[in-house]
PDB file of C-alpha atoms in Angstrom:
ATOM      1  CA  GLN A   1       0.000   0.000   0.000  1.00  0.00           C
ATOM      2  CA  SER A   2       1.743   3.126  -1.243  1.00  0.00           C
ATOM      3  CA  LEU A   3       1.553   6.423   0.618  1.00  0.00           C
ATOM      4  CA  LEU A   4       0.750   8.076  -2.720  1.00  0.00           C
ATOM      5  CA  THR A   5      -2.451   6.951  -4.439  1.00  0.00           C
ATOM      6  CA  GLN A   6      -2.912   6.944  -8.199  1.00  0.00           C
ATOM      7  CA  PRO A   7      -5.680   5.504 -10.362  1.00  0.00           C
ATOM      8  CA  PRO A   8      -4.405   2.233 -11.829  1.00  0.00           C
ATOM      9  CA  SER A   9      -5.434   3.115 -15.355  1.00  0.00           C
ATOM     10  CA  SER A  10      -6.468   5.946 -17.633  1.00  0.00           C
ATOM     11  CA  SER A  11      -7.227   6.228 -21.320  1.00  0.00           C
ATOM     12  CA  ALA A  12      -7.570   8.904 -23.942  1.00  0.00           C
ATOM     13  CA  ALA A  13      -7.929   9.223 -27.679  1.00  0.00           C
ATOM     14  CA  PRO A  14      -5.121  10.847 -29.659  1.00  0.00           C
ATOM     15  CA  GLY A  15      -5.266  14.607 -29.426  1.00  0.00           C
ATOM     16  CA  GLN A  16      -7.283  14.672 -26.225  1.00  0.00           C
ATOM     17  CA  ARG A  17      -6.161  16.032 -22.883  1.00  0.00           C
ATOM     18  CA  VAL A  18      -5.723  13.588 -20.022  1.00  0.00           C
ATOM     19  CA  THR A  19      -5.041  14.217 -16.350  1.00  0.00           C
ATOM     20  CA  ILE A  20      -3.498  11.724 -13.925  1.00  0.00           C
ATOM     21  CA  SER A  21      -3.992  12.345 -10.216  1.00  0.00           C
ATOM     22  CA  CYS A  22      -1.773  11.586  -7.255  1.00  0.00           C
ATOM     23  CA  SER A  23      -3.198  11.820  -3.749  1.00  0.00           C
ATOM     24  CA  GLY A  24      -1.009  12.006  -0.666  1.00  0.00           C
ATOM     25  CA  SER A  25      -0.978  13.585   2.776  1.00  0.00           C
ATOM     26  CA  THR A  26       0.475  16.467   4.735  1.00  0.00           C
ATOM     27  CA  SER A  27       3.647  14.441   5.347  1.00  0.00           C
ATOM     28  CA  ASN A  28       4.487  14.144   1.676  1.00  0.00           C
ATOM     29  CA  ILE A  29       2.734  16.131  -1.088  1.00  0.00           C
ATOM     30  CA  GLY A  30       1.329  18.619   1.398  1.00  0.00           C
ATOM     31  CA  SER A  31       4.813  19.764   2.408  1.00  0.00           C
ATOM     32  CA  ASN A  32       7.098  18.788  -0.466  1.00  0.00           C
ATOM     33  CA  ASP A  33       7.518  18.981  -4.222  1.00  0.00           C
ATOM     34  CA  VAL A  34       6.160  16.274  -6.507  1.00  0.00           C
ATOM     35  CA  TYR A  35       8.037  14.457  -9.245  1.00  0.00           C
ATOM     36  CA  TRP A  36       6.538  12.556 -12.169  1.00  0.00           C
ATOM     37  CA  TYR A  37       8.126   9.640 -13.990  1.00  0.00           C
ATOM     38  CA  GLN A  38       7.282   7.989 -17.308  1.00  0.00           C
ATOM     39  CA  GLN A  39       8.172   4.323 -17.768  1.00  0.00           C
ATOM     40  CA  PHE A  40       7.966   2.131 -20.854  1.00  0.00           C
ATOM     41  CA  PRO A  41       7.990  -1.667 -20.530  1.00  0.00           C
ATOM     42  CA  GLY A  42      11.420  -3.065 -19.817  1.00  0.00           C
ATOM     43  CA  THR A  43      13.044   0.325 -19.265  1.00  0.00           C
ATOM     44  CA  ALA A  44      13.941   2.502 -16.308  1.00  0.00           C
ATOM     45  CA  PRO A  45      11.657   5.348 -15.254  1.00  0.00           C
ATOM     46  CA  LYS A  46      12.445   8.783 -16.688  1.00  0.00           C
ATOM     47  CA  VAL A  47      11.667  12.042 -14.902  1.00  0.00           C
ATOM     48  CA  ILE A  48       9.283  14.249 -16.885  1.00  0.00           C
ATOM     49  CA  ILE A  49       8.245  16.732 -14.174  1.00  0.00           C
ATOM     50  CA  TYR A  50      10.344  17.880 -11.217  1.00  0.00           C
ATOM     51  CA  LYS A  51       9.634  20.316  -8.385  1.00  0.00           C
ATOM     52  CA  SER A  52       5.896  19.884  -9.049  1.00  0.00           C
ATOM     53  CA  ASP A  53       5.708  21.876 -12.292  1.00  0.00           C
ATOM     54  CA  GLN A  54       9.132  22.026 -13.921  1.00  0.00           C
ATOM     55  CA  ARG A  55       9.993  20.199 -17.138  1.00  0.00           C
ATOM     56  CA  PRO A  56      13.493  18.883 -17.825  1.00  0.00           C
ATOM     57  CA  SER A  57      14.960  19.918 -21.147  1.00  0.00           C
ATOM     58  CA  GLY A  58      13.815  17.638 -23.913  1.00  0.00           C
ATOM     59  CA  VAL A  59      10.418  16.864 -22.380  1.00  0.00           C
ATOM     60  CA  PRO A  60       7.620  18.103 -24.655  1.00  0.00           C
ATOM     61  CA  ASP A  61       5.605  21.053 -23.368  1.00  0.00           C
ATOM     62  CA  ARG A  62       2.400  19.038 -23.691  1.00  0.00           C
ATOM     63  CA  PHE A  63       3.381  17.559 -20.311  1.00  0.00           C
ATOM     64  CA  SER A  64       2.601  19.756 -17.308  1.00  0.00           C
ATOM     65  CA  GLY A  65       2.398  19.289 -13.557  1.00  0.00           C
ATOM     66  CA  SER A  66       0.511  21.002 -10.772  1.00  0.00           C
ATOM     67  CA  LYS A  67       0.021  20.628  -7.039  1.00  0.00           C
ATOM     68  CA  SER A  68      -2.683  21.755  -4.656  1.00  0.00           C
ATOM     69  CA  GLY A  69      -2.790  20.862  -0.996  1.00  0.00           C
ATOM     70  CA  THR A  70      -2.126  17.145  -0.603  1.00  0.00           C
ATOM     71  CA  SER A  71      -2.793  16.254  -4.254  1.00  0.00           C
ATOM     72  CA  ALA A  72      -0.922  16.632  -7.499  1.00  0.00           C
ATOM     73  CA  SER A  73      -1.749  16.155 -11.161  1.00  0.00           C
ATOM     74  CA  LEU A  74       0.057  15.379 -14.363  1.00  0.00           C
ATOM     75  CA  ALA A  75      -1.645  16.687 -17.490  1.00  0.00           C
ATOM     76  CA  ILE A  76      -0.890  15.638 -21.032  1.00  0.00           C
ATOM     77  CA  SER A  77      -2.450  17.829 -23.682  1.00  0.00           C
ATOM     78  CA  GLY A  78      -2.726  16.557 -27.232  1.00  0.00           C
ATOM     79  CA  VAL A  79      -1.997  12.947 -26.261  1.00  0.00           C
ATOM     80  CA  ARG A  80       0.003  10.934 -28.774  1.00  0.00           C
ATOM     81  CA  SER A  81       0.343   7.189 -29.227  1.00  0.00           C
ATOM     82  CA  GLU A  82       3.946   7.393 -28.013  1.00  0.00           C
ATOM     83  CA  ASP A  83       2.712   8.654 -24.642  1.00  0.00           C
ATOM     84  CA  GLU A  84       1.271   5.226 -23.853  1.00  0.00           C
ATOM     85  CA  ALA A  85       3.254   4.240 -20.772  1.00  0.00           C
ATOM     86  CA  ASP A  86       3.130   3.898 -17.005  1.00  0.00           C
ATOM     87  CA  TYR A  87       3.282   7.127 -15.008  1.00  0.00           C
ATOM     88  CA  TYR A  88       4.418   7.414 -11.396  1.00  0.00           C
ATOM     89  CA  CYS A  89       4.321  10.291  -8.958  1.00  0.00           C
ATOM     90  CA  ALA A  90       6.912  10.632  -6.207  1.00  0.00           C
ATOM     91  CA  ALA A  91       7.561  12.898  -3.242  1.00  0.00           C
ATOM     92  CA  TRP A  92       9.636  13.141  -0.109  1.00  0.00           C
ATOM     93  CA  ASP A  93       7.825  11.819   2.975  1.00  0.00           C
ATOM     94  CA  GLU A  94       8.594  13.407   6.342  1.00  0.00           C
ATOM     95  CA  GLY A  95       7.488  10.305   8.260  1.00  0.00           C
ATOM     96  CA  LEU A  96       9.519   7.844   6.220  1.00  0.00           C
ATOM     97  CA  ILE A  97      12.350  10.372   6.003  1.00  0.00           C
ATOM     98  CA  GLY A  98      12.767   9.239   2.438  1.00  0.00           C
ATOM     99  CA  PRO A  99      11.161   9.313  -1.004  1.00  0.00           C
ATOM    100  CA  VAL A 100       7.926   7.498  -1.771  1.00  0.00           C
ATOM    101  CA  PHE A 101       6.397   6.582  -5.128  1.00  0.00           C
ATOM    102  CA  GLY A 102       2.813   6.098  -6.179  1.00  0.00           C
ATOM    103  CA  GLY A 103       1.529   2.755  -7.425  1.00  0.00           C
ATOM    104  CA  GLY A 104       1.457   4.007 -10.997  1.00  0.00           C
ATOM    105  CA  THR A 105      -1.114   4.768 -13.678  1.00  0.00           C
ATOM    106  CA  LYS A 106      -1.112   2.892 -16.958  1.00  0.00           C
ATOM    107  CA  LEU A 107      -2.081   5.283 -19.749  1.00  0.00           C
ATOM    108  CA  THR A 108      -3.671   3.718 -22.811  1.00  0.00           C
ATOM    109  CA  VAL A 109      -3.983   5.774 -25.978  1.00  0.00           C
ATOM    110  CA  LEU A 110      -7.053   4.527 -27.779  1.00  0.00           C
TER     111      LEU A 110
ATOM    112  CA  GLN B   1      27.226  11.287 -20.835  1.00  0.00           C
ATOM    113  CA  VAL B   2      26.695   9.679 -17.439  1.00  0.00           C
ATOM    114  CA  GLN B   3      25.974   5.962 -17.535  1.00  0.00           C
ATOM    115  CA  LEU B   4      25.130   3.527 -14.765  1.00  0.00           C
ATOM    116  CA  ARG B   5      25.103  -0.249 -15.071  1.00  0.00           C
ATOM    117  CA  GLU B   6      23.963  -2.795 -12.518  1.00  0.00           C
ATOM    118  CA  SER B   7      25.533  -6.215 -12.252  1.00  0.00           C
ATOM    119  CA  GLY B   8      25.042  -9.233 -10.037  1.00  0.00           C
ATOM    120  CA  PRO B   9      23.342 -12.626  -9.773  1.00  0.00           C
ATOM    121  CA  GLY B  10      19.870 -12.926 -11.210  1.00  0.00           C
ATOM    122  CA  LEU B  11      18.905 -15.716  -8.833  1.00  0.00           C
ATOM    123  CA  VAL B  12      19.306 -15.806  -5.072  1.00  0.00           C
ATOM    124  CA  LYS B  13      18.107 -18.472  -2.657  1.00  0.00           C
ATOM    125  CA  PRO B  14      15.838 -17.574   0.269  1.00  0.00           C
ATOM    126  CA  SER B  15      17.700 -16.563   3.455  1.00  0.00           C
ATOM    127  CA  GLN B  16      20.842 -15.749   1.475  1.00  0.00           C
ATOM    128  CA  THR B  17      22.358 -12.326   0.691  1.00  0.00           C
ATOM    129  CA  LEU B  18      21.576 -10.379  -2.467  1.00  0.00           C
ATOM    130  CA  SER B  19      24.627  -8.457  -3.697  1.00  0.00           C
ATOM    131  CA  LEU B  20      24.602  -5.984  -6.576  1.00  0.00           C
ATOM    132  CA  THR B  21      27.121  -3.514  -7.962  1.00  0.00           C
ATOM    133  CA  CYS B  22      26.526  -0.319  -9.918  1.00  0.00           C
ATOM    134  CA  THR B  23      29.350   0.837 -12.176  1.00  0.00           C
ATOM    135  CA  VAL B  24      29.357   4.535 -13.044  1.00  0.00           C
ATOM    136  CA  SER B  25      30.969   6.074 -16.100  1.00  0.00           C
ATOM    137  CA  GLY B  26      31.030   9.603 -17.450  1.00  0.00           C
ATOM    138  CA  ASP B  27      31.120  11.186 -13.993  1.00  0.00           C
ATOM    139  CA  SER B  28      33.152  10.903 -10.840  1.00  0.00           C
ATOM    140  CA  ILE B  29      31.321   8.991  -8.148  1.00  0.00           C
ATOM    141  CA  SER B  30      33.066  11.296  -5.700  1.00  0.00           C
ATOM    142  CA  SER B  31      31.562  14.405  -7.301  1.00  0.00           C
ATOM    143  CA  ARG B  32      30.357  16.766  -4.657  1.00  0.00           C
ATOM    144  CA  GLY B  33      26.633  16.940  -4.161  1.00  0.00           C
ATOM    145  CA  PHE B  34      25.403  13.702  -5.690  1.00  0.00           C
ATOM    146  CA  TYR B  35      23.468  10.916  -4.023  1.00  0.00           C
ATOM    147  CA  TRP B  36      23.816   7.428  -5.434  1.00  0.00           C
ATOM    148  CA  SER B  37      20.663   5.431  -4.907  1.00  0.00           C
ATOM    149  CA  TRP B  38      19.215   1.960  -5.126  1.00  0.00           C
ATOM    150  CA  ILE B  39      15.576   1.630  -6.105  1.00  0.00           C
ATOM    151  CA  ARG B  40      13.634  -1.556  -6.739  1.00  0.00           C
ATOM    152  CA  GLN B  41      10.401  -2.343  -8.492  1.00  0.00           C
ATOM    153  CA  ARG B  42       8.501  -5.473  -7.602  1.00  0.00           C
ATOM    154  CA  PRO B  43       6.344  -7.034 -10.334  1.00  0.00           C
ATOM    155  CA  GLY B  44       3.333  -4.877 -11.134  1.00  0.00           C
ATOM    156  CA  ARG B  45       4.146  -2.252  -8.494  1.00  0.00           C
ATOM    157  CA  GLY B  46       5.594   1.225  -8.273  1.00  0.00           C
ATOM    158  CA  PRO B  47       9.256   1.878  -7.558  1.00  0.00           C
ATOM    159  CA  GLU B  48      10.453   1.576  -3.963  1.00  0.00           C
ATOM    160  CA  TRP B  49      13.396   3.533  -2.594  1.00  0.00           C
ATOM    161  CA  ILE B  50      15.881   1.217  -0.867  1.00  0.00           C
ATOM    162  CA  GLY B  51      18.481   3.766   0.166  1.00  0.00           C
ATOM    163  CA  CYS B  52      21.295   5.979  -0.994  1.00  0.00           C
ATOM    164  CA  ILE B  53      24.866   6.967  -0.300  1.00  0.00           C
ATOM    165  CA  TYR B  54      26.252  10.483  -0.483  1.00  0.00           C
ATOM    166  CA  TYR B  55      29.578  11.191  -2.174  1.00  0.00           C
ATOM    167  CA  SER B  56      31.044  11.622   1.328  1.00  0.00           C
ATOM    168  CA  GLY B  57      30.022   8.089   2.303  1.00  0.00           C
ATOM    169  CA  SER B  58      26.991   8.931   4.458  1.00  0.00           C
ATOM    170  CA  THR B  59      24.192   6.419   4.007  1.00  0.00           C
ATOM    171  CA  TYR B  60      20.404   6.699   4.266  1.00  0.00           C
ATOM    172  CA  TYR B  61      18.011   3.756   4.210  1.00  0.00           C
ATOM    173  CA  ASN B  62      14.302   3.027   3.898  1.00  0.00           C
ATOM    174  CA  PRO B  63      13.223   2.221   7.480  1.00  0.00           C
ATOM    175  CA  SER B  64      11.322  -0.850   6.284  1.00  0.00           C
ATOM    176  CA  LEU B  65      14.544  -2.360   4.907  1.00  0.00           C
ATOM    177  CA  LYS B  66      17.171  -0.735   7.109  1.00  0.00           C
ATOM    178  CA  SER B  67      17.917  -3.792   9.235  1.00  0.00           C
ATOM    179  CA  ARG B  68      18.807  -5.858   6.150  1.00  0.00           C
ATOM    180  CA  VAL B  69      20.405  -3.342   3.782  1.00  0.00           C
ATOM    181  CA  ALA B  70      23.898  -1.940   3.344  1.00  0.00           C
ATOM    182  CA  ILE B  71      25.144   0.416   0.630  1.00  0.00           C
ATOM    183  CA  ALA B  72      28.832   1.105   0.127  1.00  0.00           C
ATOM    184  CA  LEU B  73      30.918   3.332  -2.137  1.00  0.00           C
ATOM    185  CA  ASP B  74      34.152   2.363  -3.912  1.00  0.00           C
ATOM    186  CA  PRO B  75      35.339   5.577  -5.565  1.00  0.00           C
ATOM    187  CA  SER B  76      38.571   4.046  -6.826  1.00  0.00           C
ATOM    188  CA  LYS B  77      36.570   1.580  -8.879  1.00  0.00           C
ATOM    189  CA  MET B  78      33.766   4.034  -9.755  1.00  0.00           C
ATOM    190  CA  LYS B  79      31.277   1.651  -8.166  1.00  0.00           C
ATOM    191  CA  PHE B  80      28.754   1.502  -5.396  1.00  0.00           C
ATOM    192  CA  SER B  81      27.130  -1.610  -4.061  1.00  0.00           C
ATOM    193  CA  LEU B  82      23.999  -2.982  -2.421  1.00  0.00           C
ATOM    194  CA  ASN B  83      23.718  -5.895  -0.019  1.00  0.00           C
ATOM    195  CA  VAL B  84      20.358  -7.189   1.180  1.00  0.00           C
ATOM    196  CA  THR B  85      20.550  -9.957   3.766  1.00  0.00           C
ATOM    197  CA  SER B  86      18.051 -12.697   4.635  1.00  0.00           C
ATOM    198  CA  VAL B  87      16.104 -12.352   1.394  1.00  0.00           C
ATOM    199  CA  THR B  88      12.642 -13.813   0.840  1.00  0.00           C
ATOM    200  CA  VAL B  89      10.456 -14.154  -2.238  1.00  0.00           C
ATOM    201  CA  ALA B  90       9.153 -10.670  -1.426  1.00  0.00           C
ATOM    202  CA  ASP B  91      12.555  -9.290  -2.425  1.00  0.00           C
ATOM    203  CA  THR B  92      12.074 -10.486  -6.014  1.00  0.00           C
ATOM    204  CA  ALA B  93      12.220  -7.311  -8.106  1.00  0.00           C
ATOM    205  CA  VAL B  94      14.009  -5.336 -10.769  1.00  0.00           C
ATOM    206  CA  TYR B  95      16.760  -3.443  -8.979  1.00  0.00           C
ATOM    207  CA  TYR B  96      17.930  -0.097 -10.332  1.00  0.00           C
ATOM    208  CA  CYS B  97      20.791   2.165  -9.409  1.00  0.00           C
ATOM    209  CA  ALA B  98      20.295   5.878 -10.004  1.00  0.00           C
ATOM    210  CA  ARG B  99      21.868   9.297  -9.454  1.00  0.00           C
ATOM    211  CA  GLY B 100      20.182  12.216  -7.740  1.00  0.00           C
ATOM    212  CA  ASP B 101      21.361  15.704  -6.876  1.00  0.00           C
ATOM    213  CA  THR B 102      19.347  15.791  -3.655  1.00  0.00           C
ATOM    214  CA  MET B 103      17.689  13.241  -1.420  1.00  0.00           C
ATOM    215  CA  ARG B 104      14.420  14.248  -3.034  1.00  0.00           C
ATOM    216  CA  PRO B 105      13.148  11.721  -5.618  1.00  0.00           C
ATOM    217  CA  HIS B 106      14.744  13.512  -8.572  1.00  0.00           C
ATOM    218  CA  TYR B 107      16.861  10.926 -10.356  1.00  0.00           C
ATOM    219  CA  ASP B 108      18.376  12.125 -13.616  1.00  0.00           C
ATOM    220  CA  TYR B 109      20.354   9.026 -14.554  1.00  0.00           C
ATOM    221  CA  TRP B 110      19.352   5.384 -14.086  1.00  0.00           C
ATOM    222  CA  GLY B 111      20.856   2.018 -14.853  1.00  0.00           C
ATOM    223  CA  GLN B 112      18.962  -0.357 -17.104  1.00  0.00           C
ATOM    224  CA  GLY B 113      17.902  -2.459 -14.132  1.00  0.00           C
ATOM    225  CA  VAL B 114      18.586  -6.063 -13.206  1.00  0.00           C
ATOM    226  CA  LEU B 115      15.939  -8.645 -12.364  1.00  0.00           C
ATOM    227  CA  VAL B 116      16.709 -10.530  -9.177  1.00  0.00           C
ATOM    228  CA  THR B 117      14.563 -13.561  -8.438  1.00  0.00           C
ATOM    229  CA  VAL B 118      14.529 -15.106  -4.971  1.00  0.00           C
ATOM    230  CA  SER B 119      13.756 -18.778  -5.302  1.00  0.00           C
ATOM    231  CA  SER B 120      15.016 -22.087  -4.053  1.00  0.00           C
TER     232      SER B 120
END
């Protein structure tokens, strides 16, 4: 049971906008930045959002992150077939005194 | 270009010790300010932070694994290692090494991962 809760799956048609949620608590998202990772089968996760809303260079601007209270969201506007992957949120947890990850959301592009 | 590569046995027997090594290239493992981490991902689950070691040698562990885990740095060989003692089938996972510039979960470079199966 992860400290960060994500919906197990989400789907969208190409070109649509999709939002993936990540729910936490005051000990993690409520007091720390959120990070989002994209993972394709058989590969390591790759950071696509850091410090809640910052994009590393090379990540398309259709990916955006936001945080409010103890929840965070990853939005993908104009979804493409190549965005089909697993997405994980992560944050520092003050109780664990370490990073925690969500259980992941599998995005299917219809 | 920084590269990390995990190596070690893919099969470990229950109650034995899991030992993995991460070899770093393209950067000095003694570079000031970097944390070298181990992260695992059990089948069908999200990543789980195991622990990390700072360039100075200070270590930090997940409390749920702390009693069984040790991470060490070998700067001369550009490697850092992971030992997990008394393994059970629950330790079966893909194990990754990764680099972060803080203890926050911001990992910019990862190894390709190695599947470790615990089975008799």
